[in-house]
Coordinates of C-alpha atoms in Angstrom, one line a residue:
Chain A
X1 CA -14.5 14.6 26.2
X2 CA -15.0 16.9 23.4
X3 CA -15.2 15.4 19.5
X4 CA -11.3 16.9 18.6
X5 CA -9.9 15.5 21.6
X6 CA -10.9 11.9 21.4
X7 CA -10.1 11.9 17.5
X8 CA -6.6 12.7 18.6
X9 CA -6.6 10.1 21.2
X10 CA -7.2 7.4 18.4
X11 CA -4.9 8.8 16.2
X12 CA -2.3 8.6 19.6
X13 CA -3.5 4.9 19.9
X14 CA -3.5 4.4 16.3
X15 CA 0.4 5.8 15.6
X16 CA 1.5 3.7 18.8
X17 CA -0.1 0.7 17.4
X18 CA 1.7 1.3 13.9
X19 CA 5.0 2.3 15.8
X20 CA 5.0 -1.6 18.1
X21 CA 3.7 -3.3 14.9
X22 CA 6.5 -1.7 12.9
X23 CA 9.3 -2.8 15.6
X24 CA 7.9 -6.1 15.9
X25 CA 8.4 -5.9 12.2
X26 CA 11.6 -4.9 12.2
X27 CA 12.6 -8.0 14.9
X28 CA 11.4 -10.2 13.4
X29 CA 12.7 -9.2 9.7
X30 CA 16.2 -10.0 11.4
X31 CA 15.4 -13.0 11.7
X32 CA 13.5 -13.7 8.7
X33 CA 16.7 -12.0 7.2
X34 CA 19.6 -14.8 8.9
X35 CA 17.2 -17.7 8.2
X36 CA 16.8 -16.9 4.2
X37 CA 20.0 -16.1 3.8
X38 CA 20.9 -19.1 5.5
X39 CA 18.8 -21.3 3.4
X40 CA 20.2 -19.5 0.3
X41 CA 23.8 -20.6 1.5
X42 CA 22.7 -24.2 2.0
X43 CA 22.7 -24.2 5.9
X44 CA 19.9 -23.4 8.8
X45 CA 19.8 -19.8 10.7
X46 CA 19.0 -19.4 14.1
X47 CA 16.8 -21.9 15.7
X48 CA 18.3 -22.9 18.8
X49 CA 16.8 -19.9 21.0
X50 CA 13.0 -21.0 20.8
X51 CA 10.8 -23.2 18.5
X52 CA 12.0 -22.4 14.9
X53 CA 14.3 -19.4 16.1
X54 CA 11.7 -17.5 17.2
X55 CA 12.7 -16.5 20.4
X56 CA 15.9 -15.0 18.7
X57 CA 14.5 -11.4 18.2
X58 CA 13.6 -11.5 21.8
X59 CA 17.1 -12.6 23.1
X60 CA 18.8 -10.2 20.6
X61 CA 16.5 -7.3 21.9
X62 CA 17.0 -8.3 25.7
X63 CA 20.9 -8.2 24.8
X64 CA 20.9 -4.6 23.7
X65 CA 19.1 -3.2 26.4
X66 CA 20.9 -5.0 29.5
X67 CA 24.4 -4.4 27.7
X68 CA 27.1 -1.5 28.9
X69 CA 25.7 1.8 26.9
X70 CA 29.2 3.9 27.2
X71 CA 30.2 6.7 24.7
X72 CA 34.0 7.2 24.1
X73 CA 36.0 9.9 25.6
X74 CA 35.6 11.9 21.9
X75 CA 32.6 11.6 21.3
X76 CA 30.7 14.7 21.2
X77 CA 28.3 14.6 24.8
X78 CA 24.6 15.1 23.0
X79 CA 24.9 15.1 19.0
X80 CA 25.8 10.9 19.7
X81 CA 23.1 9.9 21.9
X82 CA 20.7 12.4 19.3
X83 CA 21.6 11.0 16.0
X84 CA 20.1 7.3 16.8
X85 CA 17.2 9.5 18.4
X86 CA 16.4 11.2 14.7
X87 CA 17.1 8.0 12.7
X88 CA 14.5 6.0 14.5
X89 CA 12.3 8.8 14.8
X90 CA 12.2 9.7 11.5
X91 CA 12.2 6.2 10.1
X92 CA 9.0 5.2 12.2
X93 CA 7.1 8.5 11.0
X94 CA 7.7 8.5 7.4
X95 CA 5.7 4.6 7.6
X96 CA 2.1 6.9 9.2
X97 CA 1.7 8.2 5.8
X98 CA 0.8 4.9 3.6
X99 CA -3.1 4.0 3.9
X100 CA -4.0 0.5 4.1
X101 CA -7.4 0.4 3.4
X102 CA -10.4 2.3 2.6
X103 CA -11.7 5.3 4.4
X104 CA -13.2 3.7 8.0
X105 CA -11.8 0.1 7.1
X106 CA -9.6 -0.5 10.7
X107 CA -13.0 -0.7 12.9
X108 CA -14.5 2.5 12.2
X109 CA -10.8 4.0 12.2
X110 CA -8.9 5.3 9.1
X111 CA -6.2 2.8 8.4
X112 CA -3.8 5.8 8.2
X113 CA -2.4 7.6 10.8
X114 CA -1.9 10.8 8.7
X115 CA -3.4 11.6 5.1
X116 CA -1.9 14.6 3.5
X117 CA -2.3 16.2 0.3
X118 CA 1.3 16.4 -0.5
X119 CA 1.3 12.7 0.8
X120 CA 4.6 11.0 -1.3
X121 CA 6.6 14.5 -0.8
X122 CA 6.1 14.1 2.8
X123 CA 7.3 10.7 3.0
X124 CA 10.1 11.4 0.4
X125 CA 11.2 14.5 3.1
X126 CA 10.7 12.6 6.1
X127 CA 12.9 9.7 5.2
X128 CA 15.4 12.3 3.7
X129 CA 15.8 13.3 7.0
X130 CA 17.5 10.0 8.1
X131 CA 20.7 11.2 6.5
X132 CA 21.2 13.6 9.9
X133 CA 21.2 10.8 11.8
X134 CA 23.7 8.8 10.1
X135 CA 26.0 11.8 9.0
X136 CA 25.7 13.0 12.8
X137 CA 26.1 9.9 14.1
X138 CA 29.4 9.0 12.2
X139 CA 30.8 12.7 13.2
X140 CA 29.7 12.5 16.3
X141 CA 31.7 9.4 17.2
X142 CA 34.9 11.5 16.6
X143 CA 36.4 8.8 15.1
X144 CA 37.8 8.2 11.7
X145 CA 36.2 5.1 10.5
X146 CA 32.7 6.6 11.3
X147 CA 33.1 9.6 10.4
X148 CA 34.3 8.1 6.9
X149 CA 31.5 6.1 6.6
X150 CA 29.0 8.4 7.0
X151 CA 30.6 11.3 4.9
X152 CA 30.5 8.1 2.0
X153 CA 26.6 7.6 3.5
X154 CA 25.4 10.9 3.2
X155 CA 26.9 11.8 -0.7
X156 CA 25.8 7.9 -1.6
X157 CA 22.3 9.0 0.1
X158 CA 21.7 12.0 -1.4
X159 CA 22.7 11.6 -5.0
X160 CA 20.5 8.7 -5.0
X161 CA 17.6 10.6 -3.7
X162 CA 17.2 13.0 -6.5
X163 CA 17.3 9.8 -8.7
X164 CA 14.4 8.5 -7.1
X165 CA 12.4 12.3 -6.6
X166 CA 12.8 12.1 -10.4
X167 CA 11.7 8.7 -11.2
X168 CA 8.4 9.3 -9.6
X169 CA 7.3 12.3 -11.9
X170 CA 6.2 10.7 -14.5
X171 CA 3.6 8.7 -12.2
X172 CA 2.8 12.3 -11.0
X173 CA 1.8 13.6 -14.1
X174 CA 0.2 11.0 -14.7
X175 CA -2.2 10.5 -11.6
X176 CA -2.5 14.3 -11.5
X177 CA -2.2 14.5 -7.8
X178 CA 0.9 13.8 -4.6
X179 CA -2.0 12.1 -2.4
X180 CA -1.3 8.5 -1.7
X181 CA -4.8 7.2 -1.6
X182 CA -5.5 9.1 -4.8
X183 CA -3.0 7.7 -6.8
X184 CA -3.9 4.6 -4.9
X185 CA -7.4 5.3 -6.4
X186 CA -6.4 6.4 -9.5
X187 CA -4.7 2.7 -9.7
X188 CA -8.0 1.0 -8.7
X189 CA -10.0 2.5 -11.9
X190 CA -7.2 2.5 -14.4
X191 CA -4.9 -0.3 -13.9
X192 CA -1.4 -0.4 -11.6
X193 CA 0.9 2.3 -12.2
X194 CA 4.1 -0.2 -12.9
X195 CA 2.1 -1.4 -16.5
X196 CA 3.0 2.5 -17.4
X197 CA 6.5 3.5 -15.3
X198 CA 8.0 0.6 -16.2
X199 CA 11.3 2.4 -16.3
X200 CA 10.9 4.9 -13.3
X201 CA 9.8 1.7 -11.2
X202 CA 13.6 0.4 -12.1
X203 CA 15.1 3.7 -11.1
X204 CA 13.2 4.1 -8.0
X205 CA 14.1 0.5 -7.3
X206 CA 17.7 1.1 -7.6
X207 CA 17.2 4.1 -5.7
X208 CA 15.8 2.1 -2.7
X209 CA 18.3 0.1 -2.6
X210 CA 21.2 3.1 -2.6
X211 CA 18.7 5.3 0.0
X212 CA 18.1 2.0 2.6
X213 CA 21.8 1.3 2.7
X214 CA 21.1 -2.5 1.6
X215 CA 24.1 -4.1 -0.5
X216 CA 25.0 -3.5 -3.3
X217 CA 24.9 0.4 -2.0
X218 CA 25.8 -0.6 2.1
X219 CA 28.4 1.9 2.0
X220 CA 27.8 3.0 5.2
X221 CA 28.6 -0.2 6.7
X222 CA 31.1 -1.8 4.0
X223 CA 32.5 -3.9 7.3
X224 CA 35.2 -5.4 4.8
X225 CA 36.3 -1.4 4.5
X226 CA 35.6 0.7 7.3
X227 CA 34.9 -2.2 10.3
X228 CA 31.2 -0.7 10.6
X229 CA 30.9 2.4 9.5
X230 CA 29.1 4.8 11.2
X231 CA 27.9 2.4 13.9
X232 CA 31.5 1.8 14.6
X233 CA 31.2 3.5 18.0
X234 CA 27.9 2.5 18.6
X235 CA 27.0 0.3 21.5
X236 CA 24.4 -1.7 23.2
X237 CA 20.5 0.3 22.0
X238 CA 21.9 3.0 20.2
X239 CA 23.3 1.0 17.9
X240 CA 20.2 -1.2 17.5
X241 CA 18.4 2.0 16.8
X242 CA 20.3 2.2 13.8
X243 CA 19.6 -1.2 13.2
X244 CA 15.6 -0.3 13.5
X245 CA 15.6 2.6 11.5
X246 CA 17.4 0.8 8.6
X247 CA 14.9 -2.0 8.7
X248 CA 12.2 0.1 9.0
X249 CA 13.3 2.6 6.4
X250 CA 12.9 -0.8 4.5
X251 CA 9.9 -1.7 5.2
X252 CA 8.6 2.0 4.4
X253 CA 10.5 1.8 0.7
X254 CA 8.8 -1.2 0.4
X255 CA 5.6 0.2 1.1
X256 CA 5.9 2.8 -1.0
X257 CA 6.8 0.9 -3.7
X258 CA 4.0 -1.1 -3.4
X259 CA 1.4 2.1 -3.0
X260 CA 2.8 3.8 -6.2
X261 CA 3.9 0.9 -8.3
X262 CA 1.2 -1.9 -7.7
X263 CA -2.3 -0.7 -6.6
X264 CA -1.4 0.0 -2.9
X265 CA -3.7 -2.1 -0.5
X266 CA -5.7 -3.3 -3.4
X267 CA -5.0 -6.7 -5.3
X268 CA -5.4 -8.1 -8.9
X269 CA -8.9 -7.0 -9.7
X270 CA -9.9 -9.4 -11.6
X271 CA -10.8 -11.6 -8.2
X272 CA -13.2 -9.4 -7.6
X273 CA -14.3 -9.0 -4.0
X274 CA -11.2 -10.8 -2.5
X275 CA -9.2 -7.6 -4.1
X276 CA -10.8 -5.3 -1.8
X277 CA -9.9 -6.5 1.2
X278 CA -7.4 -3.9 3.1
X279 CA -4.5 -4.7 4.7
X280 CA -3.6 -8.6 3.5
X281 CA -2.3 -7.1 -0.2
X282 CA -0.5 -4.3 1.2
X283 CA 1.2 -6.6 3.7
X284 CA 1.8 -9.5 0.9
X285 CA 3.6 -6.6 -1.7
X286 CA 5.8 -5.5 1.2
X287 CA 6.7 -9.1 2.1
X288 CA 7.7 -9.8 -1.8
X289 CA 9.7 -6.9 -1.6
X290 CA 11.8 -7.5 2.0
X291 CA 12.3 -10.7 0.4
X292 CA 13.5 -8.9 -3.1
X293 CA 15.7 -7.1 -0.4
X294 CA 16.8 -10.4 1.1
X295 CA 17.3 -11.9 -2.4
X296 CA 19.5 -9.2 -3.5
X297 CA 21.6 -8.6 -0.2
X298 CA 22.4 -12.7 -0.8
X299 CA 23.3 -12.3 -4.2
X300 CA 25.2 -9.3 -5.4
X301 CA 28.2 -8.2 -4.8
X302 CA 29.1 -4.5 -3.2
X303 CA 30.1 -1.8 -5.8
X304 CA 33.3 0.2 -5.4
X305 CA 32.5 3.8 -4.2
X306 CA 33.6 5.1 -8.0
X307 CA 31.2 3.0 -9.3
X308 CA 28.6 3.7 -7.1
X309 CA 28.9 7.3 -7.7
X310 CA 29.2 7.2 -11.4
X311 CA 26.4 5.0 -11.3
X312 CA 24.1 7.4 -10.0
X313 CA 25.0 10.8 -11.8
X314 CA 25.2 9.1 -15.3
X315 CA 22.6 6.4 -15.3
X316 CA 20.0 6.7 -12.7
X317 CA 19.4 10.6 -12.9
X318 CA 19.8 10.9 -16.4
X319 CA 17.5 8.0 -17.0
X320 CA 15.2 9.5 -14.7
X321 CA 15.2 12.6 -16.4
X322 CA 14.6 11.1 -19.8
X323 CA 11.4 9.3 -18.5
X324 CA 10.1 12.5 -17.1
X325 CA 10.4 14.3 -20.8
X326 CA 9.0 11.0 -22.5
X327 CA 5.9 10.8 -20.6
X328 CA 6.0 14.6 -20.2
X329 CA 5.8 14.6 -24.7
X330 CA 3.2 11.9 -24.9
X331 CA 0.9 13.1 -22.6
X332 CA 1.2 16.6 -24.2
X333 CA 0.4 15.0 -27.8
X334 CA -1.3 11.7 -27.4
X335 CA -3.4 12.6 -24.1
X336 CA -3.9 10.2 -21.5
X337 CA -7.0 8.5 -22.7
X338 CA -4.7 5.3 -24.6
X339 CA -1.5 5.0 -22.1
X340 CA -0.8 1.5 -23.3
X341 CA 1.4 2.5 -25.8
X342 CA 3.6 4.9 -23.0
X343 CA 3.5 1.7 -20.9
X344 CA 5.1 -0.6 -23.8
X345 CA 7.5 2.0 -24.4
X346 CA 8.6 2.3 -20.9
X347 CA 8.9 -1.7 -20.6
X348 CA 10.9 -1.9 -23.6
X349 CA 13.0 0.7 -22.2
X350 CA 13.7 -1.6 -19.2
X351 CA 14.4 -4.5 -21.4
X352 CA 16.5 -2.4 -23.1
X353 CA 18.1 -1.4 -20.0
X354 CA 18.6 -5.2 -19.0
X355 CA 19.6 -6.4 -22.3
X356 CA 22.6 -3.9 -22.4
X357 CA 23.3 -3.6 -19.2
X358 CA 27.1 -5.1 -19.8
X359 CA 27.9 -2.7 -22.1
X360 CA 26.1 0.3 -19.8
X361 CA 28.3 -0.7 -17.2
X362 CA 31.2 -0.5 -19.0
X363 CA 30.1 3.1 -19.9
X364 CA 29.5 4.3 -16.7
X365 CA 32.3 3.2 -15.5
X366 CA 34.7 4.2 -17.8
X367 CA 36.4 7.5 -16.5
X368 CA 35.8 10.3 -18.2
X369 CA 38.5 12.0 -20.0
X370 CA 39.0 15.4 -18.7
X371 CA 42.1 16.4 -21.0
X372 CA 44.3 17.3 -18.5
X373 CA 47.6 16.1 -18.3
X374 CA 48.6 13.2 -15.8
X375 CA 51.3 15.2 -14.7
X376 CA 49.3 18.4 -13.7
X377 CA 46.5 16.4 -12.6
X378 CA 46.3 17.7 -8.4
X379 CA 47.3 15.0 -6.0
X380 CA 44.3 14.1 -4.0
X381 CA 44.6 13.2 -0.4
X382 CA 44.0 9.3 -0.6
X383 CA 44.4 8.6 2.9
X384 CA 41.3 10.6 3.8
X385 CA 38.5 8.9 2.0
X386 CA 38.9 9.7 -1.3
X387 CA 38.6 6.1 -2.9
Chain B
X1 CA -5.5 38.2 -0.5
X2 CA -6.3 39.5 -4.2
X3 CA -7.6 36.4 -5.2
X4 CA -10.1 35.6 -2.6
X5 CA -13.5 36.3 -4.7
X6 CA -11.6 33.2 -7.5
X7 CA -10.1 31.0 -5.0
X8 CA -10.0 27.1 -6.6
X9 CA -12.3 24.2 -6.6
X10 CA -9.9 22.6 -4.4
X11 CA -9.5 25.4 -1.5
X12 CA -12.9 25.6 -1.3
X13 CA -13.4 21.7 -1.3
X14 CA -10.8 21.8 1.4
X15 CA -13.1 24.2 3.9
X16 CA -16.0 21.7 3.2
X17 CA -14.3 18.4 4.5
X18 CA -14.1 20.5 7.6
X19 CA -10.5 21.3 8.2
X20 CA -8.4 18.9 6.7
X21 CA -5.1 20.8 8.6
X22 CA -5.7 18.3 11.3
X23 CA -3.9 15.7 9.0
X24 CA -0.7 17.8 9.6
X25 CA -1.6 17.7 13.6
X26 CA -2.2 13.8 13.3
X27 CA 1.9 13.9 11.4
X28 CA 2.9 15.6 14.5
X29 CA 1.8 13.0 16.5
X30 CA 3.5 10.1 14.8
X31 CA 6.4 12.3 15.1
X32 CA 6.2 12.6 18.4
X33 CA 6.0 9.2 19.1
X34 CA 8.9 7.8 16.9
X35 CA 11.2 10.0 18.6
X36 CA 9.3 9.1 21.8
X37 CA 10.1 5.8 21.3
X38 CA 13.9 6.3 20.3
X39 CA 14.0 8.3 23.6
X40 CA 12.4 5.8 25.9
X41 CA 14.8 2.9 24.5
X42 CA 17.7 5.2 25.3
X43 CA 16.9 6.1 29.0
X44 CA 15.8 2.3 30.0
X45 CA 18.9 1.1 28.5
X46 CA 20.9 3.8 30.8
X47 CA 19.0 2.6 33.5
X48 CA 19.1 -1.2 33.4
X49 CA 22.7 -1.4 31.6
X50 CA 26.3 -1.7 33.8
X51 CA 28.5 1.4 34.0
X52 CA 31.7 0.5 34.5
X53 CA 34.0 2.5 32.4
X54 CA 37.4 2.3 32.6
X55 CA 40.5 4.3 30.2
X56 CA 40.8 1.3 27.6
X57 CA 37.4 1.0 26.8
X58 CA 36.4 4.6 26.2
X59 CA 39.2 4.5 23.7
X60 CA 37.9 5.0 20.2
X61 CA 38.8 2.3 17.9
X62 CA 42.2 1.8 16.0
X63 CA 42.7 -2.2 16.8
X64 CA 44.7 -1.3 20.2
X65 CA 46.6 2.1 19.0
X66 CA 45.7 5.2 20.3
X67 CA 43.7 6.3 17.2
X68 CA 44.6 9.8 15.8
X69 CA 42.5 13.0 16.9
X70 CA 39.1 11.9 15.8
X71 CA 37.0 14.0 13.5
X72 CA 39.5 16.6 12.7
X73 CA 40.8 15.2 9.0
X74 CA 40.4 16.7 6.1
X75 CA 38.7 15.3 3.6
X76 CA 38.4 15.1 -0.6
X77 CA 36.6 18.3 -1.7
X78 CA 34.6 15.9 -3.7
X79 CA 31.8 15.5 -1.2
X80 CA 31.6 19.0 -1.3
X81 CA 30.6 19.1 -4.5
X82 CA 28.4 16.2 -5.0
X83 CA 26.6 18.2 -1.7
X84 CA 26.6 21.4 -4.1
X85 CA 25.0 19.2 -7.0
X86 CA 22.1 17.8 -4.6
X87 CA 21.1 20.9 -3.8
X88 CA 20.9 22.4 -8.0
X89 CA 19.5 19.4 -8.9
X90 CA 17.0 19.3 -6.0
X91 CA 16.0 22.4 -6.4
X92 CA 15.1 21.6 -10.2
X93 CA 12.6 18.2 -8.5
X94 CA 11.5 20.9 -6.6
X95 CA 10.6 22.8 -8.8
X96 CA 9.4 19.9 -11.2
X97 CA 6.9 18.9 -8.8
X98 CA 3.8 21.0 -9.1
X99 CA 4.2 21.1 -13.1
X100 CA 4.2 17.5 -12.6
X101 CA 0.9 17.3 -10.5
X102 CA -1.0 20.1 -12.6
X103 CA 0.3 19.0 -15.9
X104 CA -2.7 17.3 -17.7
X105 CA -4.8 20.7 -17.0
X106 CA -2.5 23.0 -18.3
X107 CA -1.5 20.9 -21.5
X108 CA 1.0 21.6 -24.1
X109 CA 2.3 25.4 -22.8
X110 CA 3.4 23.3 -19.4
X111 CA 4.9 20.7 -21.9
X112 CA 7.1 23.6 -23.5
X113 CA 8.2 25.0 -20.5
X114 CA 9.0 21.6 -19.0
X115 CA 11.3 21.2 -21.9
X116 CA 12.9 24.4 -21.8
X117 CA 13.4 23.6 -18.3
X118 CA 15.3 20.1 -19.0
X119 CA 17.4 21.5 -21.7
X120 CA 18.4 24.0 -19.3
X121 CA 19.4 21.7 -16.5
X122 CA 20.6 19.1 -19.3
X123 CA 23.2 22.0 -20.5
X124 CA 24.6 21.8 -16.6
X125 CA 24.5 18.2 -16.3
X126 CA 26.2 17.7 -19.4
X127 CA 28.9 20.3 -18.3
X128 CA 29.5 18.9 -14.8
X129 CA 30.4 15.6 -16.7
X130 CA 32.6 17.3 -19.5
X131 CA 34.5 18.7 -16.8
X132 CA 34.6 15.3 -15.0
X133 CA 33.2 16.7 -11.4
X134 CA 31.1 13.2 -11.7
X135 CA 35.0 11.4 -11.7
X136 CA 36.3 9.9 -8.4
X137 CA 39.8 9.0 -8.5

């Protein structure tokens, strides 16, 4: 077997690996997922089926697959059993790119399935792409609630992504460079990035939240609103493919935050050897932040669609666009050799953020006056999803 | 290529780590197997699932009521235009991107034209939200 060939076999081996460990993820963060929130409500989650509810992933997963799979009668034939196909796929994919560890750290392997130079852009495509599979999923169903849902999904998605593209050029210039384990480097020499993007960290948080479809930004889903959304349809697997692909989009955002913001698979250096050890830090920062997920989902309200909107054209991207030029000034006249200063400016910026955030929200939610007259002002068609 | 007596430290570093292309291959492969996977999960569960369809159940859902024609409504030309404003402002990351990555080694000229850049953009941003396209009613 030739040298080529038998690399490509362990990648094979390697993305399979990542794929099962990623699902087993996923199943399990369900369950993580009922038990915290029901601990945070003062009541136990599952833990009937199996010693501490741990049997429940298994039973819920069993479920799917032996239940009915039907598709209703106007459901278009191949885009509905496709769009679960893409979310999944592209969910699952977009998680390859993050490295875990040193060069040759998973026995002998790279603890990456792929490592390219325009690493974050890939990822930041590849999870773009899970919009088709919501937006074709909720058409698909020809139905009105989904299709709703997923026209609310898609404008929610992508005004939020160019918030977070934007938040994370400031790290860019920065680091100098799109590769993950560079800036992952770049973190081990000079210090986590978050100490310096204090302020893109909170937009790209934000962002997260609005591109994973969690609450406060589950639009997609608002079951109060729209029954489901655009799994309204959806049945037996193909609806717990969505279900994957929004966990695992989860679990990716979390990774990512953890490989721009705070030192990727390294820890705290000041333990020394202990923070070279690959795999336990990345795995702890992604934990922090499902549970940052968990926290949230338990605590927060859901915006109104308005909001939401507003929200994202007036605070996140021009926020996001202010950090770029403030980093983009200092490094052009101070030079990066003292970034401490850039770094307190972007935390006070933050506390800033949080210490007015009452009276911000009253500004981006106050409509703006267009000047035209309430009386000329076109009727919109309310019924169809214009709230 | 004109270039090809000056190509870059990094083109040539490239051709020394022996084809680093093969990163994109190894992509393609994790592609392949997340779909792979979506795919497999769909055809076992048509396999091992009942099929017994009947009128009522193939009915898309409207709590009983024959729901109207599915799809076919019109809707706000709002989403249009946040759809339009994506792509703009996209196209501006877009094109942010490589001054971003190359910005220390080309210094204050990359700092003016970033700014010139912004003000640009800013001038459109501001007028979209004069003219209240950011509004949803």
């Amino acid at each position: 077997m030739p040298a080529w060939l038998l690399d490509l076999v362990w990648v094979l081996v390697k993305a399979v690996l990542l794929a099962f460990a990623l699902l087993t993820t996923f199943a399990y963060m369900t369950l993580i997922e009922r038990r915290l929130l029901a601990r945070m409500q003062i009541r136990y989650g599952p833990n009937r089926v199996g010693p501490m509810g741990l049997l429940q992933p298994l039973a819920d997963a069993i479920k799917s697959i032996f239940k009915e799979d039907f598709r209703v009668t106007a459901a278009d034939r191949i885009v509905f059993t496709l769009a679960p196909i893409v979310a999944i796929g592209m969910a699952l994919t977009a998680f390859g790119a993050i490295p875990a560890g040193p060069a040759n750290s998973f026995f002998g392997l790279n603890p990456w399935v792929f490592d390219l130079d325009i690493g974050i852009l890939a990822v930041l495509a590849i999870t773009s792409m899970g919009v088709y599979g919501i937006f074709l999923g909720g058409w698909a169903s020809g139905s009105k609630y989904p299709l709703l849902g997923s026209l609310r999904g898609s404008a929610q998605m992508i005004s939020y992504e160019l918030g977070q593209g934007l938040s994370i050029l400031g790290l860019l210039m920065i680091v100098g460079s799109t590769n993950l384990r560079q800036i992952v480097d770049w973190q081990g020499a000079n210090g986590i990035l978050i100490l310096f993007q204090a302020l893109g960290f909170m937009l790209f948080l934000i962002s997260s939240f609005a591109e994973t479809n969690r609450t406060p930004f589950d639009f997609v889903e608002a079951e109060q609103e729209l029954v489901a959304g655009y799994l309204t349809e959806y049945n037996a697997i193909k609806w717990a493919l969505f279900q994957m692909a929004e966990y695992v989009n989860m679990i990716t955002a979390s990774a990512i935050m953890a490989t721009l913001f705070f030192g990727g698979w390294r820890g705290p250096s000041f333990l020394g050897p202990i923070a070279e050890i690959p795999f336990v830090w990345l795995i702890l920062k992604i934990a922090l932040f499902l549970f940052l997920f968990i926290w949230v989902r338990a605590t927060l309200p859901r915006l109104r669609y308005d909001q939401l909107m507003r929200f994202g054209w007036k605070f996140v991207l021009p926020l996001a666009i202010l950090n770029v030029v403030a980093t983009a000034t200092y490094l052009a006249f101070v030079g990066s050799s003292p970034l401490w200063p850039l770094g307190l400016l972007g935390i006070l910026a933050v506390i800033a953020c949080i210490a007015l955030s009452d009276r911000i929200r009253v500004l981006v939610n106050a409509p703006h006056k267009t000047g035209i007259q309430p009386g000329v002002t076109p009727t919109h068609n309310k019924a169809a999803g214009g709230d | 290529m004109r270039n090809k007596p000056h190509e870059t430290e990094g083109a040539i570093a490239h051709r020394s780590e022996g084809g680093r292309n093969i990163e994109y291959v190894n992509a393609l492969i994790m592609l392949v197997v997340g779909l792979g996977i979506g795919i497999l999960a769909v055809v076992v569960s048509r396999i091992l699932g009942p099929k017994k369809p009947s009128r009522t159940k193939l009915m898309a859902y409207e709590s009983g009521n024959d729901p109207l024609p599915g799809g076919k409504e019109r809707f706000p030309v709002h989403f249009y235009l946040v759809a339009m404003l994506f792509i703009v402002f996209d196209i501006e990351t877009a094109f942010f991107y490589p001054i971003a990555t190359a910005f220390q080694r080309v210094g204050i000229f990359a700092f003016w034209e970033t700014i010139t850049f912004v003000a640009l953009l800013a001038v459109g941003l501001i007028y979209i939200y004069r003219k209240g396209v950011l509004e949803w009613d």
